[in-house]
Amino acid sequence: MSPARQPRRNGHGSGSGHGKSGDRAGIGNGSGAGSESEPGNGAGNRAGNESGNGNRAVAGSGNVLSRTTARGAAALRDVCGLPALPLLLIGSQFAFNVGFFAVLPYLADHLGGALGLAGWLVGLVLGLRTFSQQGLFVVGGTLTDRFGARPVVLAGCALRVAGFCWLGFAQGTASVIASVLLIGFAAALFSPAVETEIVRQAVRHERRTGEPRTRMLALFSVAGQAGTLVGPPLGALLLLGGFRAACLAGAAVFAAVLAGHLRLMPRTAPGAPASADRGTPRLREGLRLLLGNRRFLALSLAYSGYLLAYNQLYLALPAEVERATGSQTALGWLLAWASLLYIATQVPMLRWASARLTRRATLVWGLALICLGFAGAAASMPVGALGGLVPSAVFVTALTLGQVLIVPTVRAWIPDLVEDRHLGLFTGALSSLSGLVVLLGSVPAGALLDLGGPLPWLLLALVPLAGAVLAPGRGRP
């Protein structure tokens, strides 16, 4: 099976399933905005190789591409005006996703094809990668609180380099599993460390300049999404030299990030708590802090509603594309459309929302858009335009616009709910808790989709609706 092929439903949210989809390896249970902690759109896996229905699915995307270029230039000007440390973090986010999505989307095909692993074993390996990454984000966040971001990022990058090199030469099942676990755990270190530090720097920048913190966080998300868009086609080119070449190239990207942070990242970041003020709670105390913060738990549940809905890009959407067209050809184009739309709209939409809405209102509007996306997909199933892809296009568009509002808003909200010395713990816990909800929710979601027709989509619309109801009260603009 080629890397472009994807089964109808793979259960990406849980890391379960047994297909050999190229995209599944790149989809974590994390936070969705195109970083490793946030599942990327996987765009490009098929976009460069397939045509047909997909061309109709993205009619008009040329206009979006031109607008994306103009807005990208404006975003680049915004980035160039930032201090050095946020620039390093934003550039790192882009590089992380380029290196990650150049390799991992093609892992399943390598395991099942070149190594001949059984389907259930492929699913197990991918599930273990997801668990070792998303489930342990809270560990990386806690270590960041204790030691600061720099050593945690450096350790994570070093482990990722070792993991990719190991995976490139791994042949036996045990060796493959160990290397994939190392790759996942590496992200559990550097991703929450970088996310914690960019949030801290965004708050500091807001206090110094008056510019909303969501602006910097939006640029961070755009960088991650751009890496998600660039990584898969780069990986497809690298695969011409074999999977090992792709792994070594991915390792080289992370080695470059490691060198950059080693040279440029200060040992004590501006605005970071002093060593004496850092908190590293014991397990029991950490649980007490998390469970005792009701507003954070409410935010986590609301975010989990978004994330479970987001994972339908890799569960419900492939099934709908298959139903409408009889193949998966259009799926890559739809995912590419999502990436382009995200990049084009992230900064202007966040600028508009920051000027008019509280954080809670922005979060609720984002969840409402996703709810409308599910309902719109259900309502438009009889429509035959765009080769039957209207429901898929409606869903992907609404989901992406909702994602644009939700992800930076949630990141910006966390510092208002927790003490700065525990920011890493809570940033990591957000990903771990929401990932657990996705893990548990993907099974009933998959069962619903077996019913077929519009009913599953209408029922799935209740997920973001429940998230909107659970959103904590009071959120500053």
PDB file of N, CA and C in Angstrom, residues 369-370 373 393-403:
ATOM      1  N   LEU A 369     -19.028  27.190  15.855  1.00  0.00           N
ATOM      2  CA  LEU A 369     -18.711  26.985  14.443  1.00  0.00           C
ATOM      3  C   LEU A 369     -18.526  25.502  14.128  1.00  0.00           C
ATOM      4  N   ILE A 370     -17.829  24.796  15.013  1.00  0.00           N
ATOM      5  CA  ILE A 370     -17.612  23.364  14.792  1.00  0.00           C
ATOM      6  C   ILE A 370     -18.933  22.607  14.863  1.00  0.00           C
ATOM      7  N   GLY A 373     -20.598  22.998  11.754  1.00  0.00           N
ATOM      8  CA  GLY A 373     -19.949  22.194  10.724  1.00  0.00           C
ATOM      9  C   GLY A 373     -20.499  20.778  10.668  1.00  0.00           C
ATOM     10  N   ALA A 393     -16.624  19.371   2.580  1.00  0.00           N
ATOM     11  CA  ALA A 393     -16.072  20.721   2.497  1.00  0.00           C
ATOM     12  C   ALA A 393     -16.662  21.625   3.570  1.00  0.00           C
ATOM     13  N   VAL A 394     -17.963  21.493   3.822  1.00  0.00           N
ATOM     14  CA  VAL A 394     -18.612  22.289   4.869  1.00  0.00           C
ATOM     15  C   VAL A 394     -17.999  21.968   6.226  1.00  0.00           C
ATOM     16  N   PHE A 395     -17.828  20.685   6.509  1.00  0.00           N
ATOM     17  CA  PHE A 395     -17.282  20.271   7.803  1.00  0.00           C
ATOM     18  C   PHE A 395     -15.852  20.764   7.988  1.00  0.00           C
ATOM     19  N   VAL A 396     -15.005  20.547   6.993  1.00  0.00           N
ATOM     20  CA  VAL A 396     -13.594  20.928   7.109  1.00  0.00           C
ATOM     21  C   VAL A 396     -13.457  22.439   7.279  1.00  0.00           C
ATOM     22  N   THR A 397     -14.243  23.199   6.527  1.00  0.00           N
ATOM     23  CA  THR A 397     -14.159  24.660   6.608  1.00  0.00           C
ATOM     24  C   THR A 397     -14.586  25.168   7.978  1.00  0.00           C
ATOM     25  N   ALA A 398     -15.739  24.702   8.463  1.00  0.00           N
ATOM     26  CA  ALA A 398     -16.232  25.159   9.767  1.00  0.00           C
ATOM     27  C   ALA A 398     -15.309  24.712  10.897  1.00  0.00           C
ATOM     28  N   LEU A 399     -14.811  23.488  10.809  1.00  0.00           N
ATOM     29  CA  LEU A 399     -13.908  22.983  11.843  1.00  0.00           C
ATOM     30  C   LEU A 399     -12.627  23.816  11.902  1.00  0.00           C
ATOM     31  N   THR A 400     -12.074  24.142  10.748  1.00  0.00           N
ATOM     32  CA  THR A 400     -10.833  24.914  10.716  1.00  0.00           C
ATOM     33  C   THR A 400     -11.036  26.319  11.271  1.00  0.00           C
ATOM     34  N   LEU A 401     -12.144  26.968  10.911  1.00  0.00           N
ATOM     35  CA  LEU A 401     -12.415  28.308  11.436  1.00  0.00           C
ATOM     36  C   LEU A 401     -12.622  28.271  12.948  1.00  0.00           C
ATOM     37  N   GLY A 402     -13.273  27.217  13.435  1.00  0.00           N
ATOM     38  CA  GLY A 402     -13.415  27.065  14.877  1.00  0.00           C
ATOM     39  C   GLY A 402     -12.078  26.844  15.553  1.00  0.00           C
ATOM     40  N   GLN A 403     -11.236  26.043  14.934  1.00  0.00           N
ATOM     41  CA  GLN A 403      -9.900  25.769  15.474  1.00  0.00           C
ATOM     42  C   GLN A 403      -9.082  27.051  15.575  1.00  0.00           C
TER      43      GLN A 403
END
